[in-house]
PDB file of C-alpha atoms in Angstrom:
ATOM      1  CA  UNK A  12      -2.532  20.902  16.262  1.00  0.00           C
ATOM      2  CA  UNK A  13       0.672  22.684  17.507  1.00  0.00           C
ATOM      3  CA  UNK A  14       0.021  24.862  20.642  1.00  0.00           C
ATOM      4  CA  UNK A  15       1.049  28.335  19.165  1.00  0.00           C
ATOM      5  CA  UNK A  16      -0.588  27.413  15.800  1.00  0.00           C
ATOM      6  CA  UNK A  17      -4.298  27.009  18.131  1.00  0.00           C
ATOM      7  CA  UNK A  18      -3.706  30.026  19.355  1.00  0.00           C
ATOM      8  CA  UNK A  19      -3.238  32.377  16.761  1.00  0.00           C
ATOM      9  CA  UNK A  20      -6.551  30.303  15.632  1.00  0.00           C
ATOM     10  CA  UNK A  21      -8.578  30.884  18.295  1.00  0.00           C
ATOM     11  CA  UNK A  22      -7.720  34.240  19.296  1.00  0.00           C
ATOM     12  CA  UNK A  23      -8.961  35.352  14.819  1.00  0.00           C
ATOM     13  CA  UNK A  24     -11.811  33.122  14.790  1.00  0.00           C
ATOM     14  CA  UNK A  25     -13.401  34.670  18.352  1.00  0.00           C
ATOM     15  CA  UNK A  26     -13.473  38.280  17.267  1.00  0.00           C
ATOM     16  CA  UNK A  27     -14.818  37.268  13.493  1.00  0.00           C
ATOM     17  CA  UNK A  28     -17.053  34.182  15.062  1.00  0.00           C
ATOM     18  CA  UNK A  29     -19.988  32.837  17.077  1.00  0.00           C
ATOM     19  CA  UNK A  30     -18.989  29.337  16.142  1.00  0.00           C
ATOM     20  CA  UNK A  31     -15.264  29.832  17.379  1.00  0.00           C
ATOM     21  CA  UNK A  32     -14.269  26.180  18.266  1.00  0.00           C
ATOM     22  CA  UNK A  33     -16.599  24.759  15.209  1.00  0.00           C
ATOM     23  CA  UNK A  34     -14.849  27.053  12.839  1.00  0.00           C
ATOM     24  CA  UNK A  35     -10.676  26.209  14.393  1.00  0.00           C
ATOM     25  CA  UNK A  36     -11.447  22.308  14.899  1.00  0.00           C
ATOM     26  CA  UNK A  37     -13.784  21.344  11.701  1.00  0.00           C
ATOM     27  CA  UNK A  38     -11.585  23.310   9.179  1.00  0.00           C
ATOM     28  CA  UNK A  39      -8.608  21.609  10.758  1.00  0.00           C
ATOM     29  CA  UNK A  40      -9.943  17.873  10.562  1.00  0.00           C
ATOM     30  CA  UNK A  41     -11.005  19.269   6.625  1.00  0.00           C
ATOM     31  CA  UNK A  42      -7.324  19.958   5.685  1.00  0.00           C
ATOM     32  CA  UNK A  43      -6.158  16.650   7.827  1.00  0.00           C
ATOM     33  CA  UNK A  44      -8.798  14.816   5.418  1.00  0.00           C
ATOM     34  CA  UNK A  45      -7.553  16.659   1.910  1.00  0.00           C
ATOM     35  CA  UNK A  46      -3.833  15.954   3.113  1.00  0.00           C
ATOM     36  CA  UNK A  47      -4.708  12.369   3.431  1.00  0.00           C
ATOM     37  CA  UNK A  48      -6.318  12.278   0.030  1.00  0.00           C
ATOM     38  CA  UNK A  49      -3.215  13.997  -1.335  1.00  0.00           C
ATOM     39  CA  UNK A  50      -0.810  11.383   0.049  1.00  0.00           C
ATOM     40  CA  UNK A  51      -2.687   8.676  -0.873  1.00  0.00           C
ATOM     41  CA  UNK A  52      -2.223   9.658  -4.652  1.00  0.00           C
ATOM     42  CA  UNK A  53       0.785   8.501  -6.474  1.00  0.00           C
ATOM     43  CA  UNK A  54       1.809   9.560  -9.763  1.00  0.00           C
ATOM     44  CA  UNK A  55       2.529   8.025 -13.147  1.00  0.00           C
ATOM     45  CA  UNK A  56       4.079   9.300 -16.400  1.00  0.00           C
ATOM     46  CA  UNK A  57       2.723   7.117 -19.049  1.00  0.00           C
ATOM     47  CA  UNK A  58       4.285   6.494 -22.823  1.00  0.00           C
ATOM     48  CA  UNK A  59       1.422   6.008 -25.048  1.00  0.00           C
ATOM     49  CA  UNK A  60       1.461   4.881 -28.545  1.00  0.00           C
ATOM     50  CA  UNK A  61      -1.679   7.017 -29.804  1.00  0.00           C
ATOM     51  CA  UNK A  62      -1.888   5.208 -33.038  1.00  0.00           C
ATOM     52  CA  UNK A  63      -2.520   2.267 -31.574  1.00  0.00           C
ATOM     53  CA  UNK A  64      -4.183   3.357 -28.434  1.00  0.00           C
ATOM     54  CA  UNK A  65      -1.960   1.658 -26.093  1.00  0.00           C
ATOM     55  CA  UNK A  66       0.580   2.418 -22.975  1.00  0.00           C
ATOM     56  CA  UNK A  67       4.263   1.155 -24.108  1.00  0.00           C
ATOM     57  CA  UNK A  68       5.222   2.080 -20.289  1.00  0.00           C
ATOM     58  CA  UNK A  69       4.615   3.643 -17.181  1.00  0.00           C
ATOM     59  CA  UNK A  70       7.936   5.735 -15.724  1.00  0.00           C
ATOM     60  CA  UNK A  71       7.104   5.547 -11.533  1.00  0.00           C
ATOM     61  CA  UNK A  72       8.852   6.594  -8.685  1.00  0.00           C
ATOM     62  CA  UNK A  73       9.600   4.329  -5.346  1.00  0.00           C
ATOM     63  CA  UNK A  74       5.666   4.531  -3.682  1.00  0.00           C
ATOM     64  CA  UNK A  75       4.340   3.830  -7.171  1.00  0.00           C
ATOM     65  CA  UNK A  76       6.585   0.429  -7.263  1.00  0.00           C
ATOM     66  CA  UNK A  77       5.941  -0.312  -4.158  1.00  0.00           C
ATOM     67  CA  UNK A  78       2.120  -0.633  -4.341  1.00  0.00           C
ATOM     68  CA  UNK A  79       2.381  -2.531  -7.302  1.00  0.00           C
ATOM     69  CA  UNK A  80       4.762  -5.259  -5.835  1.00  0.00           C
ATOM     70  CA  UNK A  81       2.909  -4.878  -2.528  1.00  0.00           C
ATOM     71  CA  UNK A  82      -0.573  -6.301  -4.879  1.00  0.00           C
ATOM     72  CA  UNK A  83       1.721 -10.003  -4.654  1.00  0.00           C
ATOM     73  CA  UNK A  84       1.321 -10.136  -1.095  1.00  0.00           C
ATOM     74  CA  UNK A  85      -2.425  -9.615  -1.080  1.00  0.00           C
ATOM     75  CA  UNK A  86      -4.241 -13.136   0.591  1.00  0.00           C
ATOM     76  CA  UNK A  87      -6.275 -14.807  -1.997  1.00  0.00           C
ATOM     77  CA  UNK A  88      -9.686 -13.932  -0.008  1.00  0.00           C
ATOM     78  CA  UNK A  89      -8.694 -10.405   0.293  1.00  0.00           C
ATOM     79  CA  UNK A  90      -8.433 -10.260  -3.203  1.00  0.00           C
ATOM     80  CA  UNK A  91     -12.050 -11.821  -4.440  1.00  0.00           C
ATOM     81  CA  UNK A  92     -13.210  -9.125  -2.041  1.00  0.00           C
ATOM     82  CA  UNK A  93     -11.437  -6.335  -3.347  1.00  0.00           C
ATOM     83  CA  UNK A  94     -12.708  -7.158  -7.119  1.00  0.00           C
ATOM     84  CA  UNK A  95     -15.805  -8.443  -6.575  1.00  0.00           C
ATOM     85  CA  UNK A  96     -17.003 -12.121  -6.550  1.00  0.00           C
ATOM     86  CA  UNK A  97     -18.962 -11.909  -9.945  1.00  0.00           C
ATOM     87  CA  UNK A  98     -15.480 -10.719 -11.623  1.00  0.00           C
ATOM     88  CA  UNK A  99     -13.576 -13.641 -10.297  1.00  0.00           C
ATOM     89  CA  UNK A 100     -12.294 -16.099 -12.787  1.00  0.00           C
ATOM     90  CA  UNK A 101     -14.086 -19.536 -11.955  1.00  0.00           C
ATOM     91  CA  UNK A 102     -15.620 -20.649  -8.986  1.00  0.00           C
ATOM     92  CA  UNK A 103     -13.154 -19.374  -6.508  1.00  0.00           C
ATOM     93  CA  UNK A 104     -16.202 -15.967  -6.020  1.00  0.00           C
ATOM     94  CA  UNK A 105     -18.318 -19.364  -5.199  1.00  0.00           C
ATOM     95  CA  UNK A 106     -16.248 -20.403  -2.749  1.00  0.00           C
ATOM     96  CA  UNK A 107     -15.748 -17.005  -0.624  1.00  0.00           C
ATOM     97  CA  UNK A 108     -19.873 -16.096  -0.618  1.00  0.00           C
ATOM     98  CA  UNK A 109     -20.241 -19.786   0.575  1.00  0.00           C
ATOM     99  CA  UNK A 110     -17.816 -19.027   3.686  1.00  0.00           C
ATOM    100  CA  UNK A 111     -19.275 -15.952   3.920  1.00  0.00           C
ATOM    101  CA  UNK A 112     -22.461 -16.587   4.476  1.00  0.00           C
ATOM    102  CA  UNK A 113     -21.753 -20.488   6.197  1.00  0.00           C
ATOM    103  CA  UNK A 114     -24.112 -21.738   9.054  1.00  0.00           C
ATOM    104  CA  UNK A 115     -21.872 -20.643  12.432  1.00  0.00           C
ATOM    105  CA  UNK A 116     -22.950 -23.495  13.939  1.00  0.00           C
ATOM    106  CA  UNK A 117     -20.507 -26.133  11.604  1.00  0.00           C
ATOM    107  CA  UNK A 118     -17.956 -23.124  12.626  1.00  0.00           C
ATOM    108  CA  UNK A 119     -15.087 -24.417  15.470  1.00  0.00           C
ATOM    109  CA  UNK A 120     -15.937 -22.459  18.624  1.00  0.00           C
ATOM    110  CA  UNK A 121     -13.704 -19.605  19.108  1.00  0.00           C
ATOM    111  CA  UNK A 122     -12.762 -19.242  15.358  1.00  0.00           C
ATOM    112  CA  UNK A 123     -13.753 -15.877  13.577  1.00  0.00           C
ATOM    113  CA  UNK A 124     -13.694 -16.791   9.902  1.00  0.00           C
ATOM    114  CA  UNK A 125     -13.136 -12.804   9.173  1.00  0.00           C
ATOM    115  CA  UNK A 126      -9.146 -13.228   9.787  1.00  0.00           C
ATOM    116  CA  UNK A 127      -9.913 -15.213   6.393  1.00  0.00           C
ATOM    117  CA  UNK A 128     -12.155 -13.084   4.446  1.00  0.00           C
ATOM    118  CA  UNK A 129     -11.104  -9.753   5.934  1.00  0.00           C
ATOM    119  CA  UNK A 130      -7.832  -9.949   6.380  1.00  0.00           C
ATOM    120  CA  UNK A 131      -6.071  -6.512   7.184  1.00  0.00           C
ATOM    121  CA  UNK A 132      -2.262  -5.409   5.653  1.00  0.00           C
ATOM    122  CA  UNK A 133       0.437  -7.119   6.598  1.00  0.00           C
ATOM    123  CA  UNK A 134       2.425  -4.486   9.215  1.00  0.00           C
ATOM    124  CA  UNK A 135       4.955  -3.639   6.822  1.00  0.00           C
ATOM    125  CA  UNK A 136       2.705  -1.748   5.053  1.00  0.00           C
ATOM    126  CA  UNK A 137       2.616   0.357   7.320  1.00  0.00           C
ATOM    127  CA  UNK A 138       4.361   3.157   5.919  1.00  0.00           C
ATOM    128  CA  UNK A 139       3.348   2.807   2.646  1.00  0.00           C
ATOM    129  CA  UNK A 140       0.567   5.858   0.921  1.00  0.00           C
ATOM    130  CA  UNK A 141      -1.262   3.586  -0.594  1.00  0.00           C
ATOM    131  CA  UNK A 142      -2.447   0.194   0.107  1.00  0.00           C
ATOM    132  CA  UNK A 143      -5.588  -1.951  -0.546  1.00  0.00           C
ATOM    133  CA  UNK A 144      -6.384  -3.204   2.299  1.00  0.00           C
ATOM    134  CA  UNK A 145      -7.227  -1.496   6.048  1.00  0.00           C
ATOM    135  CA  UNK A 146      -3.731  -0.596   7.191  1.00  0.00           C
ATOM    136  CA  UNK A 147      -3.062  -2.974  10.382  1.00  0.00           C
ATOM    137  CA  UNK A 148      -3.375  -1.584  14.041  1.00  0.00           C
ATOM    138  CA  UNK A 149      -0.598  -0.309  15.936  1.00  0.00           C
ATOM    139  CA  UNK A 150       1.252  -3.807  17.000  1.00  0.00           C
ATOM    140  CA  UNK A 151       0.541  -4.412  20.905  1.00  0.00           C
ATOM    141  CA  UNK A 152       3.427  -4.551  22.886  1.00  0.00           C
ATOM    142  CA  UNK A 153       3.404  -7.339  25.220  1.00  0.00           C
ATOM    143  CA  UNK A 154       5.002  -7.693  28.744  1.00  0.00           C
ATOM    144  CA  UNK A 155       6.140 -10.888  30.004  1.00  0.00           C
ATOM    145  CA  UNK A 156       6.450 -11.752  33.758  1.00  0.00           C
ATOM    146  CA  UNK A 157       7.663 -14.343  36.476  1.00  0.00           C
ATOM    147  CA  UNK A 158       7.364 -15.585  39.823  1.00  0.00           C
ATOM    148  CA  UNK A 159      10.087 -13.605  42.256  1.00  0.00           C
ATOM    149  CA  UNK A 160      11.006 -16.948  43.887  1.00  0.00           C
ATOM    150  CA  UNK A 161      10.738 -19.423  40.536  1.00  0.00           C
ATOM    151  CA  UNK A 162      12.027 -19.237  37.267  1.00  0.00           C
ATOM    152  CA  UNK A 163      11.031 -21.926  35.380  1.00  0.00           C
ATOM    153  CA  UNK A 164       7.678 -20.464  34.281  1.00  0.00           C
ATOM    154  CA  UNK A 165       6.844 -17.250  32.624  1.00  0.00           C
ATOM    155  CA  UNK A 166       3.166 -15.654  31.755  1.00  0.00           C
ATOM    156  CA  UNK A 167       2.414 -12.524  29.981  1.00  0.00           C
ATOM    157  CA  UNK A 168      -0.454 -11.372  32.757  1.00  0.00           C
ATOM    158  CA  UNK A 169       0.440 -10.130  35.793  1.00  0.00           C
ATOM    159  CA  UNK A 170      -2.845 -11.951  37.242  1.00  0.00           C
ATOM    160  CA  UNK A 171      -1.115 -15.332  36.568  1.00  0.00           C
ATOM    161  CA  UNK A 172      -0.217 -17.675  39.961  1.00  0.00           C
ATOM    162  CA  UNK A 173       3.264 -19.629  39.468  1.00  0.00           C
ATOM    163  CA  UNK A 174       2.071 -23.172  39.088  1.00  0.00           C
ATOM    164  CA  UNK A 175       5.096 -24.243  40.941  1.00  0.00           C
ATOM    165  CA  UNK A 176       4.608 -22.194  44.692  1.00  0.00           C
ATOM    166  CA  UNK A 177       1.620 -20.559  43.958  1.00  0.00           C
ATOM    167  CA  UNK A 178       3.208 -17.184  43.980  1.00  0.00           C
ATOM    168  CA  UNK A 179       1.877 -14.334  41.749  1.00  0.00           C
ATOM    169  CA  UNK A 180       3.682 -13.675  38.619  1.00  0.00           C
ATOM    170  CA  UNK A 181       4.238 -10.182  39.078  1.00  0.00           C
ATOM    171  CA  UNK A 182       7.590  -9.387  38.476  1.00  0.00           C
ATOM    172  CA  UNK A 183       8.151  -8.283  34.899  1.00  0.00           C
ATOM    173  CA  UNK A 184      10.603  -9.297  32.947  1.00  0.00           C
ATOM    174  CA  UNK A 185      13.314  -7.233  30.304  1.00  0.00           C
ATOM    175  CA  UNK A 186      12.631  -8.440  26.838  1.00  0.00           C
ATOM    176  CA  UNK A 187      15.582  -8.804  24.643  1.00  0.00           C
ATOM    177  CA  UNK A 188      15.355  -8.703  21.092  1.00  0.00           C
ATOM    178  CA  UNK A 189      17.409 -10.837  18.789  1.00  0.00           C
ATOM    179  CA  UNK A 190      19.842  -8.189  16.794  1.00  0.00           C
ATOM    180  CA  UNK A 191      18.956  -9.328  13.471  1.00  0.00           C
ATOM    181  CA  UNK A 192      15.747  -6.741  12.495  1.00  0.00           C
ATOM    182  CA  UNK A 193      12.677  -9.020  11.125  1.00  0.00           C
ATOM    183  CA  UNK A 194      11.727  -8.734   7.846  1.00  0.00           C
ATOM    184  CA  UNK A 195       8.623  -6.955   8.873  1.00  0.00           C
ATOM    185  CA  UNK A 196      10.373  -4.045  10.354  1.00  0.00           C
ATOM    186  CA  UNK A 197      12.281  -4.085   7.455  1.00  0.00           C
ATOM    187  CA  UNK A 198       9.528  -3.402   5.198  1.00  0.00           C
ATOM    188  CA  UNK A 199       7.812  -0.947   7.286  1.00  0.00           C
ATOM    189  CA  UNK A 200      10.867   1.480   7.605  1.00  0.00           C
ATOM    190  CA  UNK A 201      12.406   0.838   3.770  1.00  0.00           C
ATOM    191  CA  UNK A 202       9.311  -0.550   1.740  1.00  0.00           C
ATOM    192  CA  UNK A 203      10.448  -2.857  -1.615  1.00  0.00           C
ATOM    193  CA  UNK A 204      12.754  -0.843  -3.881  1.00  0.00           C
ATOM    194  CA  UNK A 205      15.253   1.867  -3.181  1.00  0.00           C
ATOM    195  CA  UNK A 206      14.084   5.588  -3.968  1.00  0.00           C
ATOM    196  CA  UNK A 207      16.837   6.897  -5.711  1.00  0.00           C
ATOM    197  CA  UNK A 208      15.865   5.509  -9.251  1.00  0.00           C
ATOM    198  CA  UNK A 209      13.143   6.153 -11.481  1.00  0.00           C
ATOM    199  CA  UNK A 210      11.578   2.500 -13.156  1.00  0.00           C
ATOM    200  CA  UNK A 211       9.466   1.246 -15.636  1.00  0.00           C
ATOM    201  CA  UNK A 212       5.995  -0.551 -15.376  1.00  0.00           C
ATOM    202  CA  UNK A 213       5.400  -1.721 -18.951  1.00  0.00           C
ATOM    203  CA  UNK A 214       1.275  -2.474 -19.532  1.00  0.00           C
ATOM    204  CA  UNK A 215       1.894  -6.088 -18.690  1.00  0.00           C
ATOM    205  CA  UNK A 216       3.604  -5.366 -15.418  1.00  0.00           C
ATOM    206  CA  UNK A 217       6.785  -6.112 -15.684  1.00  0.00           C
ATOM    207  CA  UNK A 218       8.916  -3.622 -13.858  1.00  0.00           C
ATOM    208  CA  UNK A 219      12.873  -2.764 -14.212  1.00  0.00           C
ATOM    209  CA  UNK A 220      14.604  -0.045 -13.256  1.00  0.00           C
ATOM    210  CA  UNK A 221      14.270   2.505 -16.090  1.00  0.00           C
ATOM    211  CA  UNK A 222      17.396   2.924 -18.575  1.00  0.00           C
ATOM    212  CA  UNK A 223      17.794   4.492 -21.810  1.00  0.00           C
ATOM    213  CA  UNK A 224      18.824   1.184 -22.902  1.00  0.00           C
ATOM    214  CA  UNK A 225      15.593  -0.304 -21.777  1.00  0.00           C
ATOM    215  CA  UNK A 226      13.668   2.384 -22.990  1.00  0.00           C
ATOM    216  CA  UNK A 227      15.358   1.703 -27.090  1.00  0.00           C
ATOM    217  CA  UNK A 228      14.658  -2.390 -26.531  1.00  0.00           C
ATOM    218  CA  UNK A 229      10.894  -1.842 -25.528  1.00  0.00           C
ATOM    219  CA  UNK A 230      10.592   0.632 -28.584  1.00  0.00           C
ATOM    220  CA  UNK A 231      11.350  -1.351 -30.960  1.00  0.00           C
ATOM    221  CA  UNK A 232       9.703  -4.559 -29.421  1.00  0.00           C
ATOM    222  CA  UNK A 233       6.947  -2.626 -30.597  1.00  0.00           C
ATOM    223  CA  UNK A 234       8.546  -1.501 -33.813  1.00  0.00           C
ATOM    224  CA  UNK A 235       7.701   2.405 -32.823  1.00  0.00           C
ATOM    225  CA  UNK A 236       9.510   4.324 -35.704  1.00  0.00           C
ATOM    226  CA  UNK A 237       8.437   7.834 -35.114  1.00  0.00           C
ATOM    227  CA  UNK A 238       9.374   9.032 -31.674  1.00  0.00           C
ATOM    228  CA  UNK A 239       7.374  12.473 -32.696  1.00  0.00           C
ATOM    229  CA  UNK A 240       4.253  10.504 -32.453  1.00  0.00           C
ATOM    230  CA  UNK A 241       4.195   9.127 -28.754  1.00  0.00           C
ATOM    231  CA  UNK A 242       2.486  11.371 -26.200  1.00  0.00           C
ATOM    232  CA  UNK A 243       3.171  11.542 -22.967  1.00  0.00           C
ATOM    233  CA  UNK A 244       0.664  11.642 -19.809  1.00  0.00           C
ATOM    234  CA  UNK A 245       0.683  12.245 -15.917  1.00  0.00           C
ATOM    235  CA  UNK A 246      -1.281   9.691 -14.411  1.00  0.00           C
ATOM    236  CA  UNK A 247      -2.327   9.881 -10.893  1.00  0.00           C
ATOM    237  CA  UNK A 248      -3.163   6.245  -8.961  1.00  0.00           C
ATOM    238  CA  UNK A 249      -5.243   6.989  -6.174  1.00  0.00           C
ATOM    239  CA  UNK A 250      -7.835   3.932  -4.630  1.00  0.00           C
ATOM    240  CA  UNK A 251      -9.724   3.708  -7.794  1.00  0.00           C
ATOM    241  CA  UNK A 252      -7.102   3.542 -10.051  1.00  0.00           C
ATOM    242  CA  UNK A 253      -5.560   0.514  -7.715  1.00  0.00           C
ATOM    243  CA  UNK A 254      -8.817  -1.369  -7.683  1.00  0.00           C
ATOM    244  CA  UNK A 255      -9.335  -0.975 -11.184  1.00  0.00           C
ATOM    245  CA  UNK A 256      -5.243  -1.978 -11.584  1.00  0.00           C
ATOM    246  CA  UNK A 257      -5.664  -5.074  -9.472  1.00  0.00           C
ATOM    247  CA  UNK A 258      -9.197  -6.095 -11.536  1.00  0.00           C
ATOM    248  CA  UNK A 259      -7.308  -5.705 -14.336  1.00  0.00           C
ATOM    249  CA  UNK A 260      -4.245  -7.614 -13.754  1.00  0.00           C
ATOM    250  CA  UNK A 261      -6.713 -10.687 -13.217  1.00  0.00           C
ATOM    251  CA  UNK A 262      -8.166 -10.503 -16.799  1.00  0.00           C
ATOM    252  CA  UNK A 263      -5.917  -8.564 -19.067  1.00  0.00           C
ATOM    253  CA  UNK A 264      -2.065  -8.418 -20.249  1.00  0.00           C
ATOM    254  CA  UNK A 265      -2.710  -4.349 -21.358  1.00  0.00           C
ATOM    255  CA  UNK A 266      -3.493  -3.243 -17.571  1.00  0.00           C
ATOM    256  CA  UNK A 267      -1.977   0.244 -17.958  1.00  0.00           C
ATOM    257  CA  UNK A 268      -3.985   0.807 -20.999  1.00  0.00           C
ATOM    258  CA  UNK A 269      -7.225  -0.581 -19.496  1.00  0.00           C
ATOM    259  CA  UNK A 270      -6.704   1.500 -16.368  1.00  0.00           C
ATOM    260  CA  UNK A 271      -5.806   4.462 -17.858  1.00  0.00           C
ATOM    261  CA  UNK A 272      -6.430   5.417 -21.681  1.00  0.00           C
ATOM    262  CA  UNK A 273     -10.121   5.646 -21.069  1.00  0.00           C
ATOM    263  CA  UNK A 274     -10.007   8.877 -19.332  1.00  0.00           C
ATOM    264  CA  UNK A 275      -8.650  12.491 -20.288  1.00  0.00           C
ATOM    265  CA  UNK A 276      -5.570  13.722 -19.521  1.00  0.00           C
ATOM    266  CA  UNK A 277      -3.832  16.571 -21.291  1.00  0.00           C
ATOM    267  CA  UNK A 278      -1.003  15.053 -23.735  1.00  0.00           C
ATOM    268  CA  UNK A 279       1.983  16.282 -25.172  1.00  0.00           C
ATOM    269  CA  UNK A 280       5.038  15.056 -27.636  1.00  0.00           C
ATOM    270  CA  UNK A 281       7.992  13.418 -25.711  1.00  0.00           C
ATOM    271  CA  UNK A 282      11.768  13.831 -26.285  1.00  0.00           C
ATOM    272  CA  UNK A 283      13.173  10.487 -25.292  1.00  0.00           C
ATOM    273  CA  UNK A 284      16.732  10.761 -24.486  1.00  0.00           C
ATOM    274  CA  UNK A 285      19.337   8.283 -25.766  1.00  0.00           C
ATOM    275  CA  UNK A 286      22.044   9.123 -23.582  1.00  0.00           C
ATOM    276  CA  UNK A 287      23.733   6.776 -21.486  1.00  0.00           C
ATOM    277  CA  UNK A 288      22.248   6.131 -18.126  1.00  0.00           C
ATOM    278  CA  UNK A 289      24.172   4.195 -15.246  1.00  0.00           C
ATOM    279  CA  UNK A 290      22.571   0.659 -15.319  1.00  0.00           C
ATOM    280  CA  UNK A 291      23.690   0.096 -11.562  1.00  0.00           C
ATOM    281  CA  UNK A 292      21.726   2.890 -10.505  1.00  0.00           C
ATOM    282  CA  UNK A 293      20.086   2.027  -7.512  1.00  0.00           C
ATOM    283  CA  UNK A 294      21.762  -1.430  -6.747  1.00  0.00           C
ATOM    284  CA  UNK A 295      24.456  -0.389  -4.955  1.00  0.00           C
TER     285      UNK A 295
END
């Protein structure tokens, strides 16, 4: 909380209040709470066919993208957890409860079989609203030191004794990073797709960036003749809607329409516009 904004806070709240610091701090971590909730939803506009109760397409921004192609990346383990090992396909829910609840003692010393089965985000994730998985921790910066009178060994505790003089290892060392940024740091600054396009999502996932052009093939793919008769619906995908997204991507080739025709959002007509969009939007 910004100095000046605390205290305007605390100098209204202690001539209304007897709970001064209850009423500044709780109401404070309350908003922190309902703006996390509020950037962890991201929004849809959906296409529905009504006559035939389906989703042609989902029109989403960058984040929305992003989560979806993010879902690839998920480890196999992470996803039985995530849907449940009774609504896995097979035997592979078999296979996770037996490692989860396996006899430690047939376990190799030293390994914790939860970097399997609870696996955390990969770190360029980072940045992204909404993920399915914990978010990692902040990455540990390590130091890396030497003996003052040897340089042929390096450790990265300060406790460590040079194996060649027996000299501590104190003195640290500058670590230079190779120029070229890793792909992870990539991801955690940029995410997947650029944000200055809108795309589609069609129900089976496939996702392009969105064109007029692309808009007239999918309709008639599905041989819609009366544009009067689509509706049009915002969508929100918050943590439900992604579980229920990733569930349904396992079982189904209608996901959109699974996820989101069952509940009640306020339609109305759509004017689809035929007018000639860039296709290289958002590739250069």
């Amino acid at each position: 909380m910004a100095e000046s904004k605390a205290w305007k806070l605390l100098m209204k709240a202690s001539l209304g209040s007897n709970n001064v610091l209850t009423e500044i701090f709780l109401n404070d971590m309350e908003y922190q709470s309902e703006k996390k909730m509020t950037e962890s939803t991201l929004s849809l506009k959906l296409l529905i066919d009504p006559k035939n109760k389906r989703v042609l397409f989902a029109e989403a921004g960058k984040d929305a993208v992003d989560f979806i192609i993010h879902i690839l990346s998920l480890p196999l383990a992470s996803v039985i957890k995530l849907v449940g090992q009774q609504e896995m396909v097979g035997c592979l829910g078999n296979l996770y409860k037996s490692i989860d609840n396996f006899n430690t003692t047939y376990i190799q010393q030293g390994m914790n079989m939860d970097i399997i089965l609870k696996q955390k985000a990969p770190n360029w994730t980072r940045s992204m609203p909404l993920v399915l998985l914990d978010k990692p921790d902040a990455p540990i910066v390590k130091n890396f030191y030497r003996c003052s009178y040897c340089i042929g060994s390096v450790a990265d505790d300060a406790r460590a004794t040079c194996p060649s003089c027996s000299h501590s290892m104190n003195l640290k060392l500058n670590f230079v990073r190779y120029p070229w940024q890793s792909v992870e740091t990539v991801y955690s600054e940029d995410g997947f797709v650029k944000g200055v396009a809108s795309y589609m999502v069609t129900d089976d996932l496939v996702v392009k960036p969105l064109t007029a052009m692309l808009t007239i093939d999918l309709l008639n793919k599905f041989n819609v003749k009366e544009l009067g008769e689509l509706q049009e619906k915002e969508a929100s995908l918050a943590m439900n809607e992604a579980l229920k997204l990733l569930k349904a991507s396992l079982h189904s080739n209608k996901v959109l329409t699974t996820v989101f025709l069952g509940d009640e959002y306020e339609c109305k007509n759509v004017t689809i516009s035929t007018e000639k969009v860039d296709d290289d939007v958002g590739t250069s």
